[in-house]
Amino acid sequence: MVKKKILFITGYFPFFQGGAEYQALLLAERLKQKMDISFVFRNYWDKETVIKDCGYTLYGINPYRIKGVSGSFVFEGRQLYKILKRIKPDIIYIRGTNAYFMIASLYSKKRNCKIIWHIASDSDVIPSQYKELLPKPFRLLDKKMVEYGLNHSDCIIGQTHHQSNLLKKNYKLKCDFVIGNWHPIPKDSEKEDSIIKIVWIANWKPVKQPEIFIRLIQALGNIPNTQPIMVGRNEQYQTLKTEASLNKIELPGEISNSEVNKLLSKSHILLNTSHLEGFNNTFIQAWMNKVPVISLQVDPDNILKRRGLGFCSGNFMQLIKDTTLLIHNHKLRQKMGNDAREYAVGHHSPNNLDKMMCIFSD
């Protein structure tokens, strides 16, 4: 029997070590026994590239750069269309948004190819403020191309009901499915409480607000037997890294997903300082490792509050109070951690991939 061809338009993990990319890879692993899967993405190598890895064909698009214009995918549409004609996919799976979305939609209309769009972040379903984009015309064009794509999707999958509500409110569209993210279930572990590890995990960039975690550690002062750790790619933040080091924050840089799980199995609190997320993959990893989450602003579908798996502080002063409480209150920390693992195993296990299989088999 001839296998269906599926093209994933998303970064390929581990080349791109983000939560959306990891989710996509786990999905691809479930699909590849019965389907022929390729990935296409803007690559690291600054040239068009086709390579094979783990049974997948990877197509790297050459970034088309113009001096003074950054971030726009608009100029790379011809490369993508050429790849689409070469692969002739039956299904295109898109996780996240950029101008590639419209190119894929135009191709699908001509070739009767199904487009599945999987929301990766709340920002995907929040319209940009055009006044902010007007001085950046290619970014504005990029956004308009994204909006064309989402209006021509055959199936839309949300991570949370909040995203589904935003999609309806902002674009008069609805999610066909709301499916929680998935993660392999790690072994159960017991915590050593001699040193309380407080971890922050993200690639350093403005939306993640790493400077707030450093401010938090400064505000907490020298609490005995605590170890703050900031994990993630941080090359562009030399001044902030120096400040972190002065505050005795451990900086291992970017580490593998297995190393993240190993770290979380020995950690006690996960701090999140982002001002916008989708469903943060590290929340699930932390919960599965019995680590309560303290988030400054992000609480997907109010799970932290409703289920008691940590705190959504809302402001910096409350962030200090919540962190101090969990550092000192062993019983509360342990209860939240146990509840977190139970919730994560019940709602974010690989069983969620079974729901995805039904979508691809239609």
Coordinates of C-alpha atoms in Angstrom, one line a residue:
M1 CA 0.0 0.0 0.0
V2 CA 1.3 3.5 -0.9
K3 CA 2.0 5.6 2.1
K4 CA 0.4 9.0 2.5
K5 CA 2.9 11.9 2.2
I6 CA 2.9 14.4 5.1
L7 CA 4.9 17.6 5.1
F8 CA 5.6 19.2 8.5
I9 CA 6.2 22.9 8.2
T10 CA 7.9 23.4 11.5
G11 CA 11.4 23.3 12.9
Y12 CA 13.0 19.8 13.2
F13 CA 13.9 18.8 16.8
P14 CA 16.7 18.6 17.9
F15 CA 18.0 21.2 15.4
F16 CA 15.5 23.5 16.9
Q17 CA 15.0 22.7 20.6
G18 CA 11.7 24.4 21.3
G19 CA 8.5 23.0 22.8
A20 CA 6.5 23.1 19.5
E21 CA 9.3 21.3 17.6
Y22 CA 9.5 18.6 20.3
Q23 CA 5.7 18.1 20.2
A24 CA 5.9 17.8 16.4
L25 CA 8.7 15.3 16.5
L26 CA 6.7 13.0 19.0
L27 CA 3.8 13.2 16.6
A28 CA 5.9 12.4 13.6
E29 CA 7.4 9.4 15.5
R30 CA 3.8 8.0 15.9
L31 CA 2.9 8.6 12.2
K32 CA 6.1 7.5 10.4
Q33 CA 5.3 3.8 10.5
K34 CA 2.4 4.3 8.2
M35 CA 3.2 7.6 6.5
D36 CA 6.0 9.2 4.6
I37 CA 7.1 12.3 6.5
S38 CA 9.2 15.3 5.5
F39 CA 10.1 18.5 7.3
V40 CA 10.6 21.9 5.8
F41 CA 12.1 24.8 7.8
R42 CA 14.3 27.9 7.5
N43 CA 17.6 26.3 8.2
Y44 CA 20.8 27.0 10.1
W45 CA 23.2 26.5 7.2
D46 CA 22.2 29.5 5.0
K47 CA 21.7 27.4 1.9
E48 CA 19.1 25.1 0.4
T49 CA 19.7 21.7 1.9
V50 CA 18.1 18.2 1.7
I51 CA 19.3 15.6 4.2
K52 CA 18.0 12.4 5.7
D53 CA 17.7 11.8 9.4
C54 CA 15.9 9.0 11.4
G55 CA 13.7 8.1 8.5
Y56 CA 12.7 11.7 7.7
T57 CA 13.6 13.9 4.7
L58 CA 14.5 17.4 5.8
Y59 CA 14.3 20.3 3.5
G60 CA 16.2 23.4 4.6
I61 CA 15.1 26.7 3.1
N62 CA 17.8 29.3 2.5
P63 CA 17.1 32.5 4.5
Y64 CA 16.6 35.4 2.2
R65 CA 17.9 38.4 3.9
I66 CA 17.7 42.1 2.9
K67 CA 19.7 44.7 4.8
G68 CA 17.5 46.4 7.3
V69 CA 14.8 43.8 7.1
S70 CA 14.7 41.0 9.7
G71 CA 12.4 38.2 10.6
S72 CA 10.2 38.2 7.5
F73 CA 9.6 34.9 5.7
V74 CA 7.9 36.6 2.8
F75 CA 10.9 36.3 0.4
E76 CA 11.2 32.6 0.7
G77 CA 7.9 31.6 -0.8
R78 CA 9.3 30.5 -4.1
Q79 CA 11.7 28.1 -2.4
L80 CA 8.8 26.5 -0.4
Y81 CA 6.5 26.2 -3.4
K82 CA 9.3 24.4 -5.3
I83 CA 9.7 21.9 -2.4
L84 CA 5.9 21.4 -2.3
K85 CA 5.8 20.6 -6.0
R86 CA 8.7 18.2 -5.5
I87 CA 7.1 16.3 -2.5
K88 CA 3.5 16.4 -3.6
P89 CA 2.2 16.0 0.0
D90 CA -1.3 14.6 0.7
I91 CA -1.3 16.5 4.1
I92 CA 0.5 19.6 5.3
Y93 CA 0.9 20.0 9.0
I94 CA 1.8 23.5 10.2
R95 CA 2.7 24.2 13.8
G96 CA 3.1 28.0 14.5
T97 CA 2.8 30.8 12.0
N98 CA 4.8 32.6 9.4
A99 CA 4.4 33.6 5.7
Y100 CA 5.0 29.9 4.7
F101 CA 1.4 29.4 5.8
M102 CA -0.1 31.3 2.8
I103 CA 2.2 29.5 0.3
A104 CA 1.1 26.2 1.7
S105 CA -2.6 27.2 1.5
L106 CA -2.2 28.3 -2.2
Y107 CA -0.6 25.0 -3.0
S108 CA -3.3 23.0 -1.2
K109 CA -6.1 24.7 -3.2
K110 CA -4.6 23.6 -6.5
R111 CA -3.6 20.1 -5.4
N112 CA -6.5 19.2 -3.1
C113 CA -4.1 18.7 -0.2
K114 CA -5.4 18.9 3.4
I115 CA -3.9 21.6 5.6
I116 CA -3.8 21.0 9.4
W117 CA -2.9 24.0 11.5
H118 CA -1.8 23.4 15.1
I119 CA -1.7 26.5 17.2
A120 CA 1.7 26.8 19.0
S121 CA 1.3 30.0 21.0
D122 CA -1.5 32.4 22.1
S123 CA 0.2 35.0 19.9
D124 CA -0.8 32.9 16.9
V125 CA -4.4 33.9 17.4
I126 CA -3.9 37.5 18.5
P127 CA -3.9 40.1 15.7
S128 CA -0.9 42.3 15.5
Q129 CA -1.3 46.0 16.2
Y130 CA -0.9 47.3 12.7
K131 CA 0.3 50.7 13.9
E132 CA 3.3 48.9 15.3
L133 CA 3.9 47.0 12.1
L134 CA 3.4 49.9 9.6
P135 CA 7.1 51.0 9.9
K136 CA 8.0 47.4 9.1
P137 CA 6.1 46.7 5.9
F138 CA 7.4 43.2 5.3
R139 CA 6.5 42.1 8.8
L140 CA 3.0 43.5 8.1
L141 CA 2.9 41.5 4.8
D142 CA 4.1 38.5 6.7
K143 CA 1.2 38.8 9.2
K144 CA -1.4 39.3 6.4
M145 CA -0.1 36.1 4.7
V146 CA -0.5 34.2 8.0
E147 CA -4.1 35.4 8.3
Y148 CA -4.8 34.2 4.8
G149 CA -3.5 30.8 5.8
L150 CA -5.5 30.4 8.9
N151 CA -8.6 31.4 7.1
H152 CA -8.0 28.6 4.5
S153 CA -7.1 25.7 6.9
D154 CA -9.0 22.5 6.7
C155 CA -8.5 21.6 10.3
I156 CA -7.5 23.8 13.3
I157 CA -6.1 22.3 16.5
G158 CA -5.8 24.3 19.7
Q159 CA -3.7 23.5 22.8
T160 CA -6.1 25.1 25.2
H161 CA -9.7 26.3 25.3
H162 CA -8.4 29.8 25.8
Q163 CA -6.8 29.7 22.4
S164 CA -10.0 28.4 20.9
N165 CA -11.8 31.4 22.5
L166 CA -9.2 33.8 21.1
L167 CA -9.5 32.4 17.7
K168 CA -13.3 32.8 17.7
K169 CA -13.1 36.3 19.2
N170 CA -10.4 37.6 16.9
Y171 CA -10.9 35.8 13.6
K172 CA -14.5 34.4 13.8
L173 CA -13.1 30.9 13.4
K174 CA -13.3 27.9 15.7
C175 CA -10.9 25.1 16.6
D176 CA -12.0 21.7 15.3
F177 CA -10.2 20.1 18.2
V178 CA -8.6 21.1 21.5
I179 CA -6.0 18.6 22.4
G180 CA -3.5 19.0 25.3
N181 CA 0.2 18.7 24.6
W182 CA 1.9 15.4 25.2
H183 CA 5.1 14.2 26.9
P184 CA 6.7 10.9 27.7
I185 CA 6.1 9.9 31.3
P186 CA 9.4 9.9 33.3
K187 CA 10.0 7.6 36.2
D188 CA 8.7 8.7 39.5
S189 CA 11.3 10.1 41.8
E190 CA 11.7 11.4 45.4
K191 CA 13.3 14.8 46.0
E192 CA 16.3 15.5 48.1
D193 CA 15.4 18.6 50.2
S194 CA 18.9 19.5 51.5
I195 CA 19.2 22.1 48.7
I196 CA 16.0 23.6 47.1
K197 CA 16.6 23.9 43.3
I198 CA 14.7 26.8 41.7
V199 CA 14.9 26.5 37.9
W200 CA 14.0 28.7 35.0
I201 CA 14.0 27.1 31.6
A202 CA 13.7 28.9 28.2
N203 CA 15.8 30.3 25.4
W204 CA 16.6 33.8 26.5
K205 CA 14.5 36.4 24.5
P206 CA 12.3 39.4 25.3
V207 CA 9.0 37.5 25.5
K208 CA 10.6 35.2 28.2
Q209 CA 11.8 38.1 30.3
P210 CA 14.8 36.4 31.9
E211 CA 15.8 39.7 33.6
I212 CA 12.7 39.2 36.0
F213 CA 14.1 35.9 37.3
I214 CA 17.4 37.6 38.1
R215 CA 15.5 40.4 39.9
L216 CA 13.6 37.8 41.8
I217 CA 16.7 36.1 43.0
Q218 CA 18.1 39.5 44.0
A219 CA 15.0 40.3 46.0
L220 CA 15.0 36.9 47.8
G221 CA 18.4 37.6 49.1
N222 CA 20.7 34.9 50.4
I223 CA 18.2 32.2 51.5
P224 CA 20.3 29.3 52.8
N225 CA 20.3 26.0 51.0
T226 CA 18.8 27.2 47.7
Q227 CA 20.2 26.9 44.2
P228 CA 18.8 29.1 41.4
I229 CA 19.4 27.7 37.9
M230 CA 18.7 29.3 34.5
V231 CA 18.7 26.9 31.5
G232 CA 18.6 28.0 27.9
R233 CA 20.4 29.5 24.9
N234 CA 21.7 32.9 26.0
E235 CA 24.4 34.1 23.7
Q236 CA 23.1 37.6 23.1
Y237 CA 22.7 38.4 26.8
Q238 CA 26.3 38.9 28.1
T239 CA 25.5 41.7 30.5
L240 CA 22.5 39.8 31.9
K241 CA 24.6 36.7 32.3
T242 CA 27.2 38.6 34.2
E243 CA 24.5 39.9 36.5
A244 CA 23.1 36.4 37.0
S245 CA 26.6 35.0 37.9
L246 CA 27.0 37.8 40.5
N247 CA 23.8 36.6 42.1
K248 CA 25.1 33.0 42.2
I249 CA 22.7 31.8 39.5
E250 CA 23.9 28.6 37.8
L251 CA 24.0 29.0 33.9
P252 CA 24.4 25.6 32.2
G253 CA 23.2 27.1 28.8
E254 CA 21.1 25.1 26.4
I255 CA 20.9 21.4 27.4
S256 CA 19.2 18.4 25.8
N257 CA 15.6 17.5 26.5
S258 CA 16.7 14.4 28.4
E259 CA 19.0 16.6 30.5
V260 CA 16.1 18.9 31.3
N261 CA 14.1 16.0 32.6
K262 CA 17.0 14.8 34.7
L263 CA 17.4 18.3 36.1
L264 CA 13.7 18.6 36.9
S265 CA 13.7 15.2 38.6
K266 CA 16.0 16.8 41.2
S267 CA 14.4 20.2 41.3
H268 CA 11.7 21.7 43.5
I269 CA 10.2 24.8 41.9
L270 CA 9.9 25.9 38.2
L271 CA 9.7 29.6 37.7
N272 CA 8.2 31.1 34.5
T273 CA 8.4 34.8 33.8
S274 CA 7.1 34.9 30.2
H275 CA 4.4 37.5 29.4
L276 CA 2.9 35.2 26.6
E277 CA 3.0 31.5 25.9
G278 CA 1.0 28.7 24.3
F279 CA 1.0 25.7 26.6
N280 CA 4.6 25.7 27.8
N281 CA 6.1 22.3 27.4
T282 CA 8.3 22.8 30.5
F283 CA 5.1 23.1 32.6
I284 CA 4.2 19.5 31.7
Q285 CA 7.8 18.3 32.2
A286 CA 7.9 19.9 35.6
W287 CA 4.6 18.6 36.7
M288 CA 5.5 15.0 35.6
N289 CA 8.6 15.4 37.8
K290 CA 6.6 16.5 40.8
V291 CA 7.7 20.2 40.4
P292 CA 5.1 22.9 41.1
V293 CA 5.2 25.9 38.8
I294 CA 5.2 29.5 39.8
S295 CA 4.3 31.7 36.8
L296 CA 4.4 35.5 36.7
Q297 CA 1.6 35.9 34.2
V298 CA 0.8 32.7 32.2
D299 CA -1.7 30.2 33.4
P300 CA -3.1 28.1 30.5
D301 CA -6.8 27.5 31.0
N302 CA -6.3 28.5 34.7
I303 CA -4.9 25.1 35.5
L304 CA -2.4 26.3 38.1
K305 CA -5.2 28.0 40.0
R306 CA -7.9 25.4 39.5
R307 CA -5.8 22.4 40.2
G308 CA -3.4 23.8 42.7
L309 CA -0.3 22.8 40.8
G310 CA 1.5 26.0 41.7
F311 CA 0.8 29.7 41.5
C312 CA 0.1 32.4 38.9
S313 CA 1.4 35.4 40.8
G314 CA 0.2 38.2 38.5
N315 CA 2.8 40.8 39.7
F316 CA 6.4 40.9 40.9
M317 CA 5.7 41.4 44.6
Q318 CA 3.3 38.4 44.7
L319 CA 6.0 36.4 42.8
I320 CA 8.4 37.1 45.6
K321 CA 5.8 36.0 48.2
D322 CA 4.8 32.8 46.3
T323 CA 8.4 31.8 45.8
T324 CA 9.3 32.4 49.4
L325 CA 6.3 30.3 50.6
L326 CA 7.2 27.3 48.5
I327 CA 10.9 27.4 49.4
H328 CA 10.0 27.2 53.1
N329 CA 6.8 25.2 53.1
H330 CA 7.9 21.6 52.5
K331 CA 4.4 20.0 52.9
L332 CA 2.7 22.4 50.5
R333 CA 5.5 22.0 48.0
Q334 CA 5.3 18.2 48.2
K335 CA 1.5 18.2 47.9
M336 CA 1.5 20.4 44.9
G337 CA 4.2 18.3 43.3
N338 CA 2.3 15.0 43.9
D339 CA -0.9 16.6 42.5
A340 CA 1.0 18.0 39.6
R341 CA 2.3 14.5 38.5
E342 CA -1.1 13.0 38.9
Y343 CA -2.6 15.7 36.7
A344 CA 0.1 15.6 34.0
V345 CA 0.1 11.8 33.7
G346 CA -3.7 11.9 33.4
H347 CA -4.0 14.8 30.9
H348 CA -0.7 15.1 29.0
S349 CA 0.6 11.6 28.4
P350 CA 1.4 10.2 24.9
N351 CA -2.2 9.0 25.0
N352 CA -3.1 12.4 23.6
L353 CA -1.4 11.3 20.4
D354 CA -4.3 8.8 19.8
K355 CA -6.6 11.8 19.3
M356 CA -4.2 13.2 16.7
M357 CA -4.1 9.9 14.8
C358 CA -7.8 10.1 14.1
I359 CA -7.3 13.5 12.5
F360 CA -4.5 12.2 10.1
S361 CA -6.4 9.1 9.2
D362 CA -9.5 10.9 7.9

